[in-house]
Coordinates of N, CA and C in Angstrom, one line a residue:
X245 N -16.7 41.1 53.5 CA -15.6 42.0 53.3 C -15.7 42.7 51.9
X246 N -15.8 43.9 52.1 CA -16.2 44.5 50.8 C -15.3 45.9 50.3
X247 N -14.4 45.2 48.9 CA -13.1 46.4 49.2 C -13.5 47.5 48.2
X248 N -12.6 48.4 48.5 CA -13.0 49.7 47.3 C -11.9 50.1 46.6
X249 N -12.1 51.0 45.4 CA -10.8 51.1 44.9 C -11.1 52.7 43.3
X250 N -9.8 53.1 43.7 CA -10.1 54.2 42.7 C -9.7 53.9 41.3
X251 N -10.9 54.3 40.1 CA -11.2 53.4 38.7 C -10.2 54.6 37.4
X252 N -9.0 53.9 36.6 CA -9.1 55.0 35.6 C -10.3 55.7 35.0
X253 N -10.3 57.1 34.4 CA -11.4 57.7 33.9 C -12.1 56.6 32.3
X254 N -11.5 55.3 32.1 CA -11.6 54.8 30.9 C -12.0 53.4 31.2
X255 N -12.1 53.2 33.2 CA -12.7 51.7 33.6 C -14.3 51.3 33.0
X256 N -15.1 52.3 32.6 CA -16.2 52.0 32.3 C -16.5 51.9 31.0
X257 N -16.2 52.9 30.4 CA -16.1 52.7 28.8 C -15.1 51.8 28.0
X258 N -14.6 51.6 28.3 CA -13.5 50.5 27.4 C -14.4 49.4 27.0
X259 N -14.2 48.4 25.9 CA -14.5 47.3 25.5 C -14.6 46.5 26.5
X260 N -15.6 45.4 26.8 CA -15.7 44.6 27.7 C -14.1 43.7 27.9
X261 N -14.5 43.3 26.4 CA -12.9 42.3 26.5 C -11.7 43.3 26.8
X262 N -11.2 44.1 27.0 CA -10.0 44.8 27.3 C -9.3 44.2 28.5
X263 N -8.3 44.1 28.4 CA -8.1 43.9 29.5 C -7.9 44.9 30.7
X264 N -7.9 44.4 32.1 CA -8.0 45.1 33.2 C -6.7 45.4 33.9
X265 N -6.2 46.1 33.9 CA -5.1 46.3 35.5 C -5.4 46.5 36.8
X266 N -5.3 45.9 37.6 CA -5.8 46.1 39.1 C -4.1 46.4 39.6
X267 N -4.5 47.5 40.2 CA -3.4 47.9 40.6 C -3.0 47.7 42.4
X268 N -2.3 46.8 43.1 CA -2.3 46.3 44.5 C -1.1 46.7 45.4
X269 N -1.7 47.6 46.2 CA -0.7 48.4 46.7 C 0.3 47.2 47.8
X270 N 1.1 47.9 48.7 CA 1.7 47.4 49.5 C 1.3 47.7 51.3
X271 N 2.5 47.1 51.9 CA 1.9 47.1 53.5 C 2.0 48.5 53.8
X272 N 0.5 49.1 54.3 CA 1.1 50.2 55.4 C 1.0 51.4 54.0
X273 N 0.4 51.1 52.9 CA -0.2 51.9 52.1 C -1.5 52.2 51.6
X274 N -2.0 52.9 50.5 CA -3.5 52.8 50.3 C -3.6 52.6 48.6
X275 N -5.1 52.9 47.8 CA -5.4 52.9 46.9 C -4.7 54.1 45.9
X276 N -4.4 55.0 47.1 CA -3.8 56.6 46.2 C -2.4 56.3 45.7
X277 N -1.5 55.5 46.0 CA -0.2 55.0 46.1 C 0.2 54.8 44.6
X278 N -0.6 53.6 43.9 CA 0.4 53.1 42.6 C -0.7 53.8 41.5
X279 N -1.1 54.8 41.3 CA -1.7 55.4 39.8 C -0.7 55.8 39.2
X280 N 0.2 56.3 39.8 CA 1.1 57.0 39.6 C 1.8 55.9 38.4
X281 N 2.0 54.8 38.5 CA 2.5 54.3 37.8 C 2.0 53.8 36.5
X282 N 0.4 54.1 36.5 CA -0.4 54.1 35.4 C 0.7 55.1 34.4
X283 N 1.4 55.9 34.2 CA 2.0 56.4 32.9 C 2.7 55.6 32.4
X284 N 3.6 54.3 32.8 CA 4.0 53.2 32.0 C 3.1 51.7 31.4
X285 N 1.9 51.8 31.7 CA 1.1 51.2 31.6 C 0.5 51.2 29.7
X286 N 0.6 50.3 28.8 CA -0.4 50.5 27.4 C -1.3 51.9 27.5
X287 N -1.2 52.7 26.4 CA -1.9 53.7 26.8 C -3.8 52.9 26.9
X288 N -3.9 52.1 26.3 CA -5.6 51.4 26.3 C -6.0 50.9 27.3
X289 N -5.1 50.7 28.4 CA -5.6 50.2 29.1 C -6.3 50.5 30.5
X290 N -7.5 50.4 30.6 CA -7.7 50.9 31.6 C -7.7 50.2 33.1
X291 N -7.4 51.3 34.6 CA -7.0 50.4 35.5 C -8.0 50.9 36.9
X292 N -7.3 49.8 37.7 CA -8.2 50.3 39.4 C -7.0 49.9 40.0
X293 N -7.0 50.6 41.1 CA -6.0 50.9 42.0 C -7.0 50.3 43.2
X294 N -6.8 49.0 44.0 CA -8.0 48.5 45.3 C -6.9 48.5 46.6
X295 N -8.1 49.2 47.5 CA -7.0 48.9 48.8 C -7.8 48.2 49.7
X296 N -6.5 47.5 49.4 CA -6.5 46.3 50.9 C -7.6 46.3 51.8
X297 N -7.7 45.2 52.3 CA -9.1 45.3 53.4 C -8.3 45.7 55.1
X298 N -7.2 45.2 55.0 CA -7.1 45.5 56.8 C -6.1 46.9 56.8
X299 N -7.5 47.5 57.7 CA -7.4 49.2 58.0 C -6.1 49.2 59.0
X300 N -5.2 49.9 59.0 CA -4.3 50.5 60.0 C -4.2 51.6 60.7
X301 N -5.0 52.5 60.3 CA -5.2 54.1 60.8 C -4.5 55.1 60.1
X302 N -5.1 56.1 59.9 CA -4.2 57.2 59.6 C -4.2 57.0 58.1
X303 N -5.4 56.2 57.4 CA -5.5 56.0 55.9 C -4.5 54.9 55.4
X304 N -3.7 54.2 56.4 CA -3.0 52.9 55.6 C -4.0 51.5 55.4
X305 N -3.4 50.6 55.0 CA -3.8 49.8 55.3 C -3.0 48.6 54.4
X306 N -3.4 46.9 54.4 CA -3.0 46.2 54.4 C -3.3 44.6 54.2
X307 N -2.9 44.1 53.2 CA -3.8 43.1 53.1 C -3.6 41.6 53.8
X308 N -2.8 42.0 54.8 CA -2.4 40.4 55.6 C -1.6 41.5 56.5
X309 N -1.5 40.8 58.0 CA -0.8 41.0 59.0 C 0.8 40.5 58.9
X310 N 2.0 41.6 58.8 CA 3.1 40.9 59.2 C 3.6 40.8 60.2
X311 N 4.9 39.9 60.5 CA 5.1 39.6 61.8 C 6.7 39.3 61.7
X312 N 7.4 40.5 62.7 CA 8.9 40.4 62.7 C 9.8 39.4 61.8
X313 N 9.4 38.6 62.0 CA 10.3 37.5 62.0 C 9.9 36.9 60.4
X314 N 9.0 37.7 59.4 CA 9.2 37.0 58.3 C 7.6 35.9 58.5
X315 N 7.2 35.5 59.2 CA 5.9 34.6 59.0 C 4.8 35.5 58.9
X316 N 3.6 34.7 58.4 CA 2.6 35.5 57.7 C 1.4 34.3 57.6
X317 N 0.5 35.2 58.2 CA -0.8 34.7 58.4 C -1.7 33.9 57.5
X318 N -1.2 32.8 56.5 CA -1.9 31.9 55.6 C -3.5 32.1 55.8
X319 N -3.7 32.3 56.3 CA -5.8 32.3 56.2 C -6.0 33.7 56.2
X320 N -5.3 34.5 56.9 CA -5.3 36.0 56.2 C -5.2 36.4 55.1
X321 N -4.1 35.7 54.5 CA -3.9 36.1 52.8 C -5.2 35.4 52.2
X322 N -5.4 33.9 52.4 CA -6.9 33.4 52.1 C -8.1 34.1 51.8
X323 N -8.1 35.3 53.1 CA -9.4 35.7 53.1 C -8.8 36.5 52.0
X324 N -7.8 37.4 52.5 CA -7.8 38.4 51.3 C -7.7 38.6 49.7
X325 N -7.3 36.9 49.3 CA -7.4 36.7 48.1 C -9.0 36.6 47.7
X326 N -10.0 35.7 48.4 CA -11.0 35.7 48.4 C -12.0 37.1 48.1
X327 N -11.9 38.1 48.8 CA -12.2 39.4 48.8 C -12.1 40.1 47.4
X328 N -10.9 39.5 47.4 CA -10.2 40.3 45.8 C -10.4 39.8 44.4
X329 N -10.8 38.6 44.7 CA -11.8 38.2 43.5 C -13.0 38.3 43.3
X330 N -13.7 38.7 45.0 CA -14.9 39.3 45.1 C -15.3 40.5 44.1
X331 N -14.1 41.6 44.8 CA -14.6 42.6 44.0 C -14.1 42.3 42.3
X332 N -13.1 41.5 41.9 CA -13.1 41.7 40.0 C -13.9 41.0 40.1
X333 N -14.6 40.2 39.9 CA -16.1 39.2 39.9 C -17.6 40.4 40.1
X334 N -17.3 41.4 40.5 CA -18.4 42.6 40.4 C -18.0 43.9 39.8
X335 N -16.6 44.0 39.4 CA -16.0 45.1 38.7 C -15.8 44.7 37.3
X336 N -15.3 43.3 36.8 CA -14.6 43.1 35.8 C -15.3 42.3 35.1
X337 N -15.7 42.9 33.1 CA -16.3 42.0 32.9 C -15.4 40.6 32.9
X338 N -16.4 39.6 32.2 CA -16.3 38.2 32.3 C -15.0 37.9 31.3
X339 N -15.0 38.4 30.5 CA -14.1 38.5 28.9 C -13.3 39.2 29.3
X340 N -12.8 39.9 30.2 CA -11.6 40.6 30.2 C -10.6 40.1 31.3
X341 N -9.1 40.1 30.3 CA -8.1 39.3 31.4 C -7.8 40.6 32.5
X342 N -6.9 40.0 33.7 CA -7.1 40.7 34.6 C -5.0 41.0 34.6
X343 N -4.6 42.3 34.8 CA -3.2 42.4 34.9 C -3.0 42.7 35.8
X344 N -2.4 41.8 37.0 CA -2.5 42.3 38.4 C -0.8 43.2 38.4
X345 N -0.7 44.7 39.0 CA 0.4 44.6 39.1 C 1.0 45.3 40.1
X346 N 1.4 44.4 41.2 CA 2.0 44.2 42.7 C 3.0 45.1 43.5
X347 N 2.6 45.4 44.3 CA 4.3 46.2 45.0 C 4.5 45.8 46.3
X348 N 4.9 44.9 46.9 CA 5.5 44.1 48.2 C 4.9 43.6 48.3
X349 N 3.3 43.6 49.6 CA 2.5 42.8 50.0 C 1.9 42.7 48.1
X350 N 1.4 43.9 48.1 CA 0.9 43.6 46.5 C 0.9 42.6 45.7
X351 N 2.5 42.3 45.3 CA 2.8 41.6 44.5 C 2.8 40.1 44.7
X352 N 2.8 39.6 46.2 CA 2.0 38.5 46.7 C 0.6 38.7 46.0
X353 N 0.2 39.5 46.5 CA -1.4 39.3 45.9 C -1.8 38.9 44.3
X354 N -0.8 39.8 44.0 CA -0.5 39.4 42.1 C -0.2 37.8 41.9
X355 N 0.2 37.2 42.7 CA 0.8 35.8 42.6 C -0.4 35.1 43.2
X356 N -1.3 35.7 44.0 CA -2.0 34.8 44.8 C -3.5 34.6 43.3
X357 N -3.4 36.0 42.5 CA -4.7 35.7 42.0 C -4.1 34.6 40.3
X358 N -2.9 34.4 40.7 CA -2.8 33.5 39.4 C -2.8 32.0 39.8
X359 N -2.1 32.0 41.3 CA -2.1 31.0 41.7 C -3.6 30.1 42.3
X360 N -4.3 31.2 42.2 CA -6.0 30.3 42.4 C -7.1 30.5 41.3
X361 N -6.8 31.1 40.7 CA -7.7 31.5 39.3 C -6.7 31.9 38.0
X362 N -5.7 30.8 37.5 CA -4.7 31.7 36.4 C -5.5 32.0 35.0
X363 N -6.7 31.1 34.5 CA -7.7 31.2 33.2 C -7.9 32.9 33.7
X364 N -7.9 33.6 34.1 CA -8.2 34.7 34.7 C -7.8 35.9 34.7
X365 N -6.2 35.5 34.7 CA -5.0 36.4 34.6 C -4.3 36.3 33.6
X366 N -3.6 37.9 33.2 CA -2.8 38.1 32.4 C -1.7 38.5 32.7
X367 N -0.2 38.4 32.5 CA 0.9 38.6 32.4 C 0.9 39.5 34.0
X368 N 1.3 38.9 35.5 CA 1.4 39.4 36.5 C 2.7 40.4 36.7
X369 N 2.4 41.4 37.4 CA 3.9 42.3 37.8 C 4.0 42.1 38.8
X370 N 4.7 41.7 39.2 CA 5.4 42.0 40.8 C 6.5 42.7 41.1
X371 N 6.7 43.5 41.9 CA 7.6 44.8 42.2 C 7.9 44.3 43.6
X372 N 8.9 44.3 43.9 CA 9.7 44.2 45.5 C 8.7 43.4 46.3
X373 N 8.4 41.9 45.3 CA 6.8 41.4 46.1 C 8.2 40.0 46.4
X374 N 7.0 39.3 46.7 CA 7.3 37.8 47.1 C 6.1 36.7 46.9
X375 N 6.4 35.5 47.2 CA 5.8 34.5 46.9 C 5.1 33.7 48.4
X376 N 3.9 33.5 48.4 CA 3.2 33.3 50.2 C 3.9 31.7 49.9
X377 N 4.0 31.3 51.6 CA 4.4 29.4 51.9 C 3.7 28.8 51.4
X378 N 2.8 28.7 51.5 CA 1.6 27.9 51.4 C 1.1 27.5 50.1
X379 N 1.1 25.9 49.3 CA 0.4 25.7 47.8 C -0.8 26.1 48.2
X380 N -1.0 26.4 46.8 CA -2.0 26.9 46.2 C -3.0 26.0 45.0
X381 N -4.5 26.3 45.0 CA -4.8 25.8 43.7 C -4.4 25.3 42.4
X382 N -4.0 26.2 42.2 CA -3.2 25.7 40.9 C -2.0 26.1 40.6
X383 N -1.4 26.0 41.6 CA 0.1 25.4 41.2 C 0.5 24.2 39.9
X384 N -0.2 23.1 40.6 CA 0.3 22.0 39.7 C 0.0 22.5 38.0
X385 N -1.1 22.7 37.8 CA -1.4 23.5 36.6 C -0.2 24.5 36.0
X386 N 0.3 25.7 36.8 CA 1.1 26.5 37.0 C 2.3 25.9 36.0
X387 N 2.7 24.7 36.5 CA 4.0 24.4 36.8 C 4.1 24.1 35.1
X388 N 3.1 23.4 34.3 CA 3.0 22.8 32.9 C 2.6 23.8 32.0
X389 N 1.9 24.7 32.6 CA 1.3 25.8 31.8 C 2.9 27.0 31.5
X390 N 3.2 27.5 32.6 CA 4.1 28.3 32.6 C 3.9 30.0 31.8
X391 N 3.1 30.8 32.5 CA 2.3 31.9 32.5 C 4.0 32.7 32.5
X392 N 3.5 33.9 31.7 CA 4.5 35.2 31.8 C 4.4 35.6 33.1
X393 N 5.5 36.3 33.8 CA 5.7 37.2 34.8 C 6.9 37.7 35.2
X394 N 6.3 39.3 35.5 CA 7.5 40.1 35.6 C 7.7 40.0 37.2
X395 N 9.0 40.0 37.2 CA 9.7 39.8 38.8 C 10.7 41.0 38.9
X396 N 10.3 42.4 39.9 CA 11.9 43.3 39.7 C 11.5 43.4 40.7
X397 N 13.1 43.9 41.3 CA 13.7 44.2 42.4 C 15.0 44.7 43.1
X398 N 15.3 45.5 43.9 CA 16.5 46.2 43.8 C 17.2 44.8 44.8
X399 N 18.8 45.0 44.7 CA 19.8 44.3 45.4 C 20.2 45.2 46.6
X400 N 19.7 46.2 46.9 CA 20.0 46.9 47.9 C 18.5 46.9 48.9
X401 N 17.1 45.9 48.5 CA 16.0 46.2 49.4 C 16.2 45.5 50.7
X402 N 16.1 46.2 51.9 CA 16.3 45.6 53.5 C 15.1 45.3 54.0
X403 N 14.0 45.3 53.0 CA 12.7 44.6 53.6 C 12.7 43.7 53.2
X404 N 12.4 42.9 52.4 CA 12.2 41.5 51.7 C 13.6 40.3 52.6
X405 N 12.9 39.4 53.5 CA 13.7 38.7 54.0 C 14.4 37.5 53.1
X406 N 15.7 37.6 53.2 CA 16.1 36.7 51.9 C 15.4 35.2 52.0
X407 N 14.9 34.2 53.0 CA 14.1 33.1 53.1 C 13.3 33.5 51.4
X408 N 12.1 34.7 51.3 CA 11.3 34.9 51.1 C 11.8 35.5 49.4
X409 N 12.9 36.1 49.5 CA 13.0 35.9 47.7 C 13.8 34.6 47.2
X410 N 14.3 33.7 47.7 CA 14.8 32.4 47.7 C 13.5 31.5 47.4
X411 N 12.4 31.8 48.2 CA 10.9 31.0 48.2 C 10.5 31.3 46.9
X412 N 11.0 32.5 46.4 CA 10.3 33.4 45.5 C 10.9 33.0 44.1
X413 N 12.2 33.0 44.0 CA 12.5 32.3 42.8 C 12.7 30.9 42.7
X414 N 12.2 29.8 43.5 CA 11.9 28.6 43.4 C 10.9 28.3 42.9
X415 N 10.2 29.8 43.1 CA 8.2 28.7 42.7 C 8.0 29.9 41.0
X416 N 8.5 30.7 41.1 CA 9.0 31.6 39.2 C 9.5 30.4 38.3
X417 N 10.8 30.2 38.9 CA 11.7 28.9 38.0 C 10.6 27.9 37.8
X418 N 10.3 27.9 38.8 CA 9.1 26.4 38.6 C 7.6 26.1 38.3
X419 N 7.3 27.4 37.9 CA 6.2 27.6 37.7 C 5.9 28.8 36.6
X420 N 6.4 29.5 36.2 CA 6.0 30.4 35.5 C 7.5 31.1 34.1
X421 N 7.2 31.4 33.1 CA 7.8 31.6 32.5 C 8.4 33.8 32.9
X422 N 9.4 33.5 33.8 CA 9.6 34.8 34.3 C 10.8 35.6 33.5
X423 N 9.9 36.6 33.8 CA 11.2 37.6 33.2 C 11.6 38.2 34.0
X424 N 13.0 38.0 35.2 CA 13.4 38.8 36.5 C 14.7 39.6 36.0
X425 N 14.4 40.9 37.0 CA 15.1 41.8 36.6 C 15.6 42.6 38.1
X426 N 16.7 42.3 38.5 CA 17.3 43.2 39.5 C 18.3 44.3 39.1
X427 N 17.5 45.1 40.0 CA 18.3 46.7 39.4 C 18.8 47.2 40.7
X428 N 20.8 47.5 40.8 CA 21.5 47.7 41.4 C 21.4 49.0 42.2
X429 N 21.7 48.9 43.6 CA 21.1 50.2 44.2 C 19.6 50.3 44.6
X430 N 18.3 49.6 43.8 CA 18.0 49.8 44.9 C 17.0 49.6 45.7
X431 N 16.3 50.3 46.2 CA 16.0 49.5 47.6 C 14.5 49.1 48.0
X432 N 14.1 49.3 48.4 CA 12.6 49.1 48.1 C 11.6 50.0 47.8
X433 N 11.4 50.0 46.6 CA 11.1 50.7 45.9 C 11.0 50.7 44.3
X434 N 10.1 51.2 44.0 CA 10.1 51.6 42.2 C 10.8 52.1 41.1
X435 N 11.8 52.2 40.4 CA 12.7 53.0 39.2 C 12.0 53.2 38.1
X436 N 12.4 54.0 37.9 CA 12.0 54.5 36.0 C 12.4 53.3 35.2
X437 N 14.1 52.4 35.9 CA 14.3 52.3 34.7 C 13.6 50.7 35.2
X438 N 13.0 50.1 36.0 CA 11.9 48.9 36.3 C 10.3 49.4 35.6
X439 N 10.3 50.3 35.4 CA 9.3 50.7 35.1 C 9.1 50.8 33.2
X440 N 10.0 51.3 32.9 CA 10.4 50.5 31.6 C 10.3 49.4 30.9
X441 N 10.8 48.6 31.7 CA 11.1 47.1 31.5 C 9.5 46.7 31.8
X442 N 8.8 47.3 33.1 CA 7.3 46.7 32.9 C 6.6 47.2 31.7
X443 N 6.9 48.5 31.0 CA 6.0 48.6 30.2 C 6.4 47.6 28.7
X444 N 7.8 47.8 28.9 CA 8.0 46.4 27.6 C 7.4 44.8 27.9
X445 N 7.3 44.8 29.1 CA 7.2 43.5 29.2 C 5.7 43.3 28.7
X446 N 4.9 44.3 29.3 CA 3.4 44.1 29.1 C 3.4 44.5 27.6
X447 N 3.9 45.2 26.9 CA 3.3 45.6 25.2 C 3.8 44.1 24.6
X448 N 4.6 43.3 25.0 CA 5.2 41.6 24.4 C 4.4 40.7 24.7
X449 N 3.6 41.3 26.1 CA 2.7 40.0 26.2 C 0.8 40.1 26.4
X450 N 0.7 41.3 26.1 CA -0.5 41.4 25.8 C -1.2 42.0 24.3

């Protein structure tokens, strides 16, 4: 499984050690989706926007299968984490941390690459994301280390099944030193003024 993804004009020149932003869209979207949010981003830093391996038609796509009712394919996300360290393992140098920063399915994925490789990752965003059932590698590690991460989300989103942000701030509280931030109104989706708060969060912690 071999994913692709569109590169800031500054992914190749930068310092090896720089760090990286991989930017991880959500379900039923593509690679062209979150650049956009590269303008709150460190101005140094350069990023890749990768899309998902499972194709949906019509240019979406998606990196795990959902299913009405809130469950979710554990060896699906498997593969797809797998994949996704494929390609930063052929994209990114060795010396550079990696800033995954998530939007729904996305932002699982942002959690998945800290939860199996955290030496790896730098200060995760997650945006209207969640946290998968299933432990993970290094969790236990997780839990004593206590890694930065940004957690936003509106109180008005009707996608995120409440099971799944309840899952979600059990394993933040308990594993990671979080900075959560719900912003009233709204819904699923991105704000200026979440977007803010990521760029502060990333200039404090990198």
């Amino acid at each position: 499984m071999t994913l692709t993804a569109v590169l800031s004009p500054s992914w190749t020149s930068s310092p090896a050690a720089t760090p990286r932003v991989v930017l991880l869209h959500g379900f039923g979207s593509n690679e062209r989706d979150l650049p956009s949010l590269a303008a709150w981003l460190p101005a140094h830093l350069p990023w890749a926007s990768v899309r998902a391996p499972l194709e949906m038609g019509y240019g979406a796509a998606a990196w795990f299968p959902l299913d009405p009712s809130g469950a979710m394919d554990e060896h699906a996300i498997t593969t797809a984490t797998d994949a996704l360290w494929d390609w930063i393992d052929a994209h990114v140098p060795d010396e550079a941390p990696v800033i995954p920063v998530g939007f729904s399915q996305g932002g699982l994925m942002a959690l998945q690459l800290l939860r199996t490789r955290p030496a790896r990752v730098l200060a995760p965003v997650v945006l209207a994301g969640f946290v998968g059932r299933d432990p993970q590698p290094a969790d236990a590690e997780l839990a004593t280390s206590r890694p930065a991460v940004f957690w936003g989300r509106g109180d008005a989103d009707p996608v995120i099944w409440p099971d799944a942000i309840a899952r979600t701030q059990e394993f933040v509280d308990g594993h990671t030193t979080v900075t959560a931030r719900l912003y009233p109104g709204l819904a699923h989706s991105v704000a200026q003024e979440e977007m803010d708060d990521v760029k502060a969060f990333l200039r404090a912690h990198i």
